[in-house]
Amino acid sequence: MNETQPEKLDLLGLSQHQMHQALSGLGEKPYRTQQVMKWLHHRDASDIHEMTDISKKLRAHFEVAAEIHEPEVLSEKVSQDGTRKWLMRARSGSAIETVFIPEGARGTLCVSSQVGCVLDCKFCSTGKQGFNSNLTAGEIVGQLRVAERTLRDQFSDRNRAVTNVVLMGMGEPLLNADQVIPAVSIMMDDLGYGISKRKVTISTAGVVPGIRRLKETTDASLAISLHAPNDALRDQLVPINRKYPIAMLLDACRDYAENLGEKRTITIEYILLDGINDQAEHAVELSRLLAGFPCKINLIPFNPYPGTGYKRPSAKNVRFFQEYLVGQGFSTMVRTTRGADIDAACGQLAGQVEDRTRRSERYQRIALSAAVE
Ligand code: SAH
């Protein structure tokens, strides 16, 4: 995994705290942190030379020991509905995808956290490709920086094109927490992108030790990819459930939500797969499972992709599922499919992943045990 980590100081990926540590280690005054972060995230500096108000000495040091590295855009597609998808090259050479979804006053950026994924959720096209590498914090923040720059003119009437960020692109954020946590901190920091903590969402398939760790390090919003109302079915659809079953997962989430206070809720994502988990009995079981749990539910009708054996649920089943849950008092939204004409919809993000998992069969075990440490 280490070969994709930068050798130089990855300036775009340093949280305010890390930047402060790095600069004070160089004997710089605290205000330098503000200057450098503003150059990077407010003034979009692409070269260290541009930072004209930092000392010559620091610039000379950065020239040798630091870099401003964001993923290179390989292609950009725009959907008829305004959704945009970028293919970007990661350090490892493989490519990831980032999607921007405009919805009225809101603009949501769906960001990737890894190239590929080890978790192998049965309905997900990213999982089909295996795992290649972790993204660095700078590459995660870089996706937001690229999107902001591209969209700036088009959304000049508002402060920012991107109002919300969801880590729901390729990868499992909590198996790359070391990079995701500073990246999210920069997104929420006023010296970074200043996005409200309620509007930056980390989504996980259920890496329980990672959720426990989040409690110590961030107050971003949390989404859980639940997808099934019982362990037997979830074990099949989301294999990590065999390691961290539903009761354990919901406990960790409850704990995280309580720690946030301020009536914050967890988003429950539930993909609807025709004939698999979209029946009335599943809706009833789900509402029992989530009774009293502080959540909002997002129902996501399955988006097919070539080679999948699953089907999109009928409109009737989707409507029933939503109405039943709403009737039971749950705030429940159906996520509309956006950008399907450019394969940008949920679960269609494939990137160009050169799979390394098969060359390193022990990887999944290593990745999972690393998350536990
Ligand atoms: N690994 C994290 C982040 C990836 S986001 C997680 O599992 O939460 C993945 C989300 O995309 C899942 O919640 C799921 O709702 C959605 N998804 C994956 N494949 C999909 C598909 N084919 N159709 C619709 N949604 C899909």
Coordinates of C-alpha atoms and ligand atoms in Angstrom, one line a residue:
M1 CA 0.0 0.0 0.0
N2 CA 2.8 2.3 0.8
E3 CA 4.0 2.8 -2.7
T4 CA 1.1 5.1 -3.4
Q5 CA 1.9 7.4 -0.4
P6 CA 3.7 10.6 -1.4
E7 CA 7.4 11.0 -0.4
K8 CA 7.0 14.7 0.0
L9 CA 4.8 16.6 2.3
D10 CA 1.3 16.4 0.8
L11 CA 0.2 20.0 1.4
L12 CA -3.4 19.6 0.1
G13 CA -4.0 16.8 2.6
L14 CA -2.8 18.4 5.8
S15 CA -5.5 19.4 8.3
Q16 CA -5.1 22.7 10.1
H17 CA -3.6 20.8 13.1
Q18 CA -1.2 18.8 10.9
M19 CA -0.2 22.0 9.0
H20 CA 0.4 23.7 12.3
Q21 CA 2.6 20.8 13.6
A22 CA 4.6 20.7 10.3
L23 CA 5.2 24.5 10.3
S24 CA 6.0 24.9 13.9
G25 CA 8.5 22.0 13.5
L26 CA 10.2 24.3 10.9
G27 CA 10.3 27.1 13.3
E28 CA 7.5 29.1 11.6
K29 CA 5.0 31.3 13.4
P30 CA 1.4 30.1 13.9
Y31 CA -0.1 32.6 11.4
R32 CA 1.8 30.8 8.6
T33 CA -0.7 28.0 8.9
Q34 CA -3.5 30.4 7.9
Q35 CA -1.5 31.8 5.0
V36 CA -0.6 28.5 3.5
M37 CA -4.0 26.9 3.9
K38 CA -5.7 30.0 2.3
W39 CA -3.3 29.8 -0.6
L40 CA -4.2 26.1 -1.1
H41 CA -7.9 26.0 -0.5
H42 CA -9.2 29.6 -1.0
R43 CA -6.8 30.9 -3.6
D44 CA -6.4 27.7 -5.5
A45 CA -2.5 27.9 -5.7
S46 CA -1.1 25.2 -7.9
D47 CA 2.5 26.1 -7.4
I48 CA 4.5 26.9 -4.3
H49 CA 5.9 30.0 -6.2
E50 CA 2.5 31.6 -6.0
M51 CA 2.6 31.9 -2.2
T52 CA 4.2 35.3 -2.4
D53 CA 3.6 36.3 1.2
I54 CA 5.2 33.4 2.9
S55 CA 8.9 33.7 3.8
K56 CA 11.5 32.9 1.2
K57 CA 13.0 30.4 3.5
L58 CA 9.8 28.5 3.8
R59 CA 9.1 28.6 0.1
A60 CA 12.6 27.3 -0.6
H61 CA 12.0 24.4 1.9
F62 CA 8.6 23.6 0.3
E63 CA 10.2 23.6 -3.1
V64 CA 12.3 20.6 -2.1
A65 CA 10.3 18.9 0.6
A66 CA 6.6 19.5 -0.2
E67 CA 4.1 19.3 -3.1
I68 CA 0.7 20.5 -4.2
H69 CA -0.7 17.4 -5.8
E70 CA -4.3 16.9 -6.9
P71 CA -5.6 14.0 -9.1
E72 CA -5.3 14.8 -12.8
V73 CA -8.6 15.0 -14.6
L74 CA -8.7 12.4 -17.4
S75 CA -12.2 13.1 -18.6
E76 CA -15.4 14.9 -17.7
K77 CA -18.9 14.0 -18.8
V78 CA -22.0 16.1 -18.3
S79 CA -25.5 14.4 -18.1
Q80 CA -28.7 15.8 -19.5
D81 CA -29.8 16.5 -16.0
G82 CA -26.7 18.5 -15.1
T83 CA -24.9 15.8 -13.2
R84 CA -21.2 15.7 -13.9
K85 CA -18.7 12.9 -13.6
W86 CA -15.0 13.2 -13.7
L87 CA -12.5 10.4 -14.2
M88 CA -9.3 11.3 -12.3
R89 CA -6.0 9.6 -12.1
A90 CA -4.8 8.5 -8.7
R91 CA -1.1 8.3 -7.7
S92 CA -1.2 4.5 -8.2
G93 CA -2.0 5.1 -11.9
S94 CA -5.5 3.7 -11.7
A95 CA -8.5 6.0 -12.1
I96 CA -11.3 7.0 -9.7
E97 CA -14.6 8.7 -10.3
T98 CA -16.1 11.8 -8.7
V99 CA -19.7 13.0 -9.3
F100 CA -21.4 16.4 -8.9
I101 CA -25.2 16.4 -8.5
P102 CA -26.9 19.8 -8.7
E103 CA -30.4 19.9 -7.1
G104 CA -31.8 23.4 -6.8
A105 CA -29.9 25.3 -4.2
R106 CA -27.9 22.3 -3.3
G107 CA -24.9 20.9 -5.0
T108 CA -23.7 17.5 -3.8
L109 CA -20.2 16.1 -4.5
C110 CA -19.8 12.4 -4.3
V111 CA -16.1 11.7 -3.5
S112 CA -14.1 8.5 -3.7
S113 CA -11.9 7.4 -0.9
Q114 CA -10.1 4.4 -2.4
V115 CA -9.3 2.9 -5.8
G116 CA -11.5 -0.1 -5.9
C117 CA -12.7 -1.7 -2.6
V118 CA -12.1 -4.9 -0.7
L119 CA -15.6 -5.3 0.8
D120 CA -17.3 -7.0 -2.2
C121 CA -20.9 -6.0 -1.5
K122 CA -22.8 -8.1 -3.9
F123 CA -24.7 -5.3 -5.7
C124 CA -21.8 -2.8 -6.1
S125 CA -19.9 -2.4 -9.3
T126 CA -16.8 -0.9 -7.5
G127 CA -16.6 -4.1 -5.4
K128 CA -16.5 -6.3 -8.5
Q129 CA -13.2 -4.9 -9.5
G130 CA -11.3 -5.7 -6.4
F131 CA -9.0 -3.3 -4.5
N132 CA -6.1 -1.4 -5.9
S133 CA -5.0 1.3 -3.4
N134 CA -5.9 3.9 -0.8
L135 CA -6.2 7.6 -1.9
T136 CA -4.2 10.1 0.1
A137 CA -5.9 12.9 2.0
G138 CA -4.7 15.3 -0.7
E139 CA -6.3 13.2 -3.4
I140 CA -9.6 13.1 -1.5
V141 CA -9.6 16.9 -0.9
G142 CA -8.2 17.4 -4.4
Q143 CA -11.5 16.0 -5.8
L144 CA -13.4 18.8 -4.1
R145 CA -10.8 21.4 -5.2
V146 CA -11.1 20.3 -8.9
A147 CA -14.9 20.4 -8.7
E148 CA -15.0 23.8 -7.1
R149 CA -12.6 25.2 -9.8
T150 CA -14.5 23.7 -12.7
L151 CA -17.9 24.8 -11.4
R152 CA -17.0 28.3 -10.1
D153 CA -18.2 30.3 -13.0
Q154 CA -21.4 28.3 -13.5
F155 CA -22.5 28.9 -9.9
S156 CA -21.1 32.4 -9.4
D157 CA -24.3 33.5 -7.8
R158 CA -23.7 31.4 -4.7
N159 CA -20.8 31.2 -2.3
R160 CA -19.8 27.7 -3.3
A161 CA -20.9 25.3 -6.1
V162 CA -20.5 22.4 -3.7
T163 CA -22.7 22.7 -0.7
N164 CA -22.6 19.1 0.4
V165 CA -20.0 16.4 0.3
V166 CA -20.7 12.6 0.6
L167 CA -18.0 10.0 0.8
M168 CA -20.1 7.7 -1.3
G169 CA -18.0 7.3 -4.3
M170 CA -15.6 4.4 -4.8
G171 CA -14.1 2.7 -1.7
E172 CA -14.8 2.2 2.0
P173 CA -13.8 5.4 3.8
L174 CA -13.3 3.7 7.2
L175 CA -10.7 1.3 5.8
N176 CA -8.8 4.4 4.9
A177 CA -9.5 6.4 8.0
D178 CA -6.0 7.8 8.3
Q179 CA -6.4 9.8 5.1
V180 CA -10.2 10.3 5.3
I181 CA -10.2 12.0 8.7
P182 CA -7.8 14.9 7.8
A183 CA -9.5 15.2 4.4
V184 CA -12.9 15.7 6.0
S185 CA -11.5 18.1 8.6
I186 CA -10.1 20.3 5.7
M187 CA -13.5 20.2 4.0
M188 CA -15.2 21.4 7.2
D189 CA -12.6 23.9 8.2
D190 CA -13.1 27.6 7.5
L191 CA -9.4 27.7 6.3
G192 CA -10.3 24.9 4.0
Y193 CA -13.7 24.7 2.3
G194 CA -16.0 25.7 5.2
I195 CA -18.7 23.2 4.6
S196 CA -21.0 22.6 7.6
K197 CA -20.4 19.4 9.6
R198 CA -24.0 18.5 8.9
K199 CA -23.3 18.6 5.2
V200 CA -20.2 16.4 5.0
T201 CA -21.2 12.7 5.3
I202 CA -19.0 9.7 5.7
S203 CA -20.7 6.6 4.5
T204 CA -19.7 3.1 5.6
A205 CA -20.7 -0.5 4.9
G206 CA -20.2 -1.1 8.6
V207 CA -16.6 -1.0 9.7
V208 CA -17.4 -0.9 13.5
P209 CA -13.9 -0.1 14.8
G210 CA -13.7 2.7 12.3
I211 CA -17.0 4.2 13.6
R212 CA -15.7 4.0 17.2
R213 CA -12.6 5.8 16.0
L214 CA -14.5 8.5 14.3
K215 CA -16.1 9.5 17.6
E216 CA -12.6 10.6 18.8
T217 CA -11.7 12.5 15.7
T218 CA -14.6 14.1 13.9
D219 CA -18.1 15.4 14.1
A220 CA -19.0 14.9 10.4
S221 CA -22.3 13.2 9.6
L222 CA -22.5 9.5 9.3
A223 CA -24.4 7.2 6.9
I224 CA -24.7 3.5 7.1
S225 CA -25.2 1.2 4.2
L226 CA -27.6 -1.2 5.9
H227 CA -29.5 -2.7 3.0
A228 CA -31.1 -5.6 4.9
P229 CA -33.2 -5.8 8.1
N230 CA -31.7 -9.0 9.4
D231 CA -28.2 -10.6 9.7
A232 CA -29.0 -13.6 7.5
L233 CA -29.8 -11.4 4.5
R234 CA -27.1 -8.8 5.3
D235 CA -24.5 -11.5 5.6
Q236 CA -25.2 -12.3 2.0
L237 CA -25.4 -8.8 0.6
V238 CA -22.8 -7.0 2.7
P239 CA -20.2 -9.7 3.7
I240 CA -18.5 -7.5 6.3
N241 CA -21.7 -8.1 8.3
R242 CA -20.3 -11.5 9.2
K243 CA -17.6 -9.8 11.2
Y244 CA -19.7 -6.9 12.5
P245 CA -23.3 -7.9 12.7
I246 CA -26.3 -5.5 12.7
A247 CA -26.7 -5.1 16.5
M248 CA -23.0 -4.2 16.9
L249 CA -23.2 -1.8 14.1
L250 CA -26.3 0.0 15.3
D251 CA -24.8 0.2 18.8
A252 CA -21.7 2.0 17.5
C253 CA -23.9 4.4 15.5
R254 CA -26.1 5.2 18.4
D255 CA -22.9 6.0 20.4
Y256 CA -21.6 8.2 17.6
A257 CA -24.9 10.1 17.3
E258 CA -25.2 10.6 21.1
N259 CA -21.7 12.0 21.2
L260 CA -22.6 14.5 18.5
G261 CA -25.7 15.6 20.5
E262 CA -27.7 18.5 18.9
K263 CA -30.4 16.1 17.6
R264 CA -28.0 14.8 15.0
T265 CA -29.2 11.7 13.2
I266 CA -27.6 8.8 11.3
T267 CA -28.6 8.3 7.7
I268 CA -29.6 4.7 7.0
E269 CA -29.1 3.8 3.3
Y270 CA -31.2 0.9 2.1
I271 CA -30.8 -0.2 -1.5
L272 CA -33.9 -1.8 -2.9
L273 CA -33.2 -5.0 -4.9
D274 CA -36.1 -6.6 -6.8
G275 CA -37.3 -9.7 -5.0
I276 CA -34.4 -9.7 -2.6
N277 CA -35.0 -7.1 0.1
D278 CA -38.0 -5.0 -1.2
Q279 CA -40.9 -7.1 0.1
A280 CA -43.5 -5.9 2.6
E281 CA -42.0 -8.3 5.2
H282 CA -38.7 -6.5 4.9
A283 CA -40.3 -3.1 5.4
V284 CA -42.0 -4.4 8.6
E285 CA -38.8 -6.0 9.9
L286 CA -36.8 -2.8 9.1
S287 CA -39.2 -0.6 11.0
R288 CA -39.0 -2.9 14.0
L289 CA -35.2 -3.0 13.9
L290 CA -35.0 0.8 13.7
A291 CA -37.7 1.7 16.3
G292 CA -36.2 4.4 18.5
F293 CA -33.0 4.6 16.5
P294 CA -32.1 8.3 15.7
C295 CA -32.1 8.1 11.9
K296 CA -33.4 9.2 8.5
I297 CA -33.8 6.6 5.9
N298 CA -32.7 6.9 2.3
L299 CA -34.2 4.2 -0.1
I300 CA -32.1 3.7 -3.2
P301 CA -33.6 1.8 -6.0
F302 CA -30.9 -0.5 -7.4
N303 CA -29.1 1.0 -10.5
P304 CA -28.2 -1.8 -12.8
Y305 CA -24.8 -2.1 -14.6
P306 CA -23.5 -4.6 -17.1
G307 CA -23.0 -8.1 -15.7
T308 CA -25.1 -7.7 -12.5
G309 CA -27.6 -10.3 -11.6
Y310 CA -29.8 -7.9 -9.6
K311 CA -32.8 -6.0 -10.9
R312 CA -34.4 -2.6 -10.2
P313 CA -37.4 -2.9 -7.9
S314 CA -40.9 -2.1 -9.3
A315 CA -42.2 1.4 -8.7
K316 CA -45.1 -0.2 -6.7
N317 CA -42.7 -1.9 -4.2
V318 CA -40.6 1.3 -3.8
R319 CA -43.8 3.3 -3.1
F320 CA -45.1 0.7 -0.6
F321 CA -41.7 0.6 1.2
Q322 CA -41.6 4.3 1.6
E323 CA -45.2 4.7 2.6
Y324 CA -45.0 2.0 5.1
L325 CA -41.9 3.5 6.8
V326 CA -43.3 7.0 6.7
G327 CA -46.5 5.6 8.3
Q328 CA -44.3 4.2 11.1
G329 CA -42.9 7.6 11.8
F330 CA -39.6 7.4 9.9
S331 CA -38.4 10.3 7.8
T332 CA -37.9 8.4 4.5
M333 CA -36.7 9.6 1.2
V334 CA -36.4 7.8 -2.1
R335 CA -33.2 8.8 -3.8
T336 CA -33.8 9.7 -7.4
T337 CA -31.5 8.3 -10.0
R338 CA -29.3 11.0 -11.4
G339 CA -26.8 11.0 -14.2
A340 CA -27.7 7.4 -15.4
D341 CA -26.9 8.4 -19.0
I342 CA -23.3 9.0 -18.1
D343 CA -23.1 6.0 -15.6
A344 CA -22.8 8.4 -12.7
A345 CA -25.6 7.0 -10.6
C346 CA -25.1 5.3 -7.2
G347 CA -23.2 2.1 -7.6
Q348 CA -22.2 2.7 -11.2
L349 CA -18.8 4.1 -10.4
A350 CA -16.3 1.9 -11.9
G351 CA -13.2 4.1 -12.6
Q352 CA -10.4 2.2 -14.2
V353 CA -9.1 -0.1 -11.5
E354 CA -6.2 -2.3 -12.0
D355 CA -7.0 -5.0 -9.4
R356 CA -4.2 -5.9 -7.1
T357 CA -6.2 -7.9 -4.6
R358 CA -5.7 -11.1 -6.5
R359 CA -2.0 -10.5 -6.5
S360 CA -2.2 -10.1 -2.8
E361 CA -4.8 -12.4 -1.5
R362 CA -4.0 -11.7 2.1
Y363 CA -4.9 -8.0 1.5
Q364 CA -8.5 -8.2 2.7
R365 CA -7.5 -9.8 6.0
I366 CA -4.7 -7.2 6.5
A367 CA -7.0 -4.3 5.6
L368 CA -9.7 -5.4 8.0
S369 CA -7.3 -6.1 10.9
A370 CA -5.7 -2.7 10.3
A371 CA -9.1 -1.2 10.9
V372 CA -9.4 -2.9 14.2
E373 CA -6.1 -1.6 15.5
Ligands
SAH1 N1 -18.3 1.8 1.2 C1 -19.1 2.9 1.6 C2 -19.1 4.0 0.6 C3 -19.6 3.6 -0.8 S1 -21.1 4.4 -1.0 C4 -20.5 2.4 1.8 O1 -20.8 1.2 1.6 O2 -21.4 3.1 2.4 C5 -22.0 3.1 -1.6 C6 -23.4 3.4 -1.6 O3 -23.8 3.3 -3.0 C7 -24.2 2.3 -0.9 O4 -24.8 2.8 0.2 C8 -25.3 2.0 -1.8 O5 -26.4 2.6 -1.4 C9 -25.0 2.6 -3.1 N2 -24.9 1.6 -4.1 C10 -23.9 0.8 -4.4 N3 -24.2 0.1 -5.5 C11 -25.4 0.5 -6.0 C12 -26.2 0.2 -7.1 N4 -25.8 -0.7 -8.0 N5 -27.4 0.9 -7.2 C13 -27.7 1.8 -6.3 N6 -27.0 2.2 -5.2 C14 -25.8 1.5 -5.1

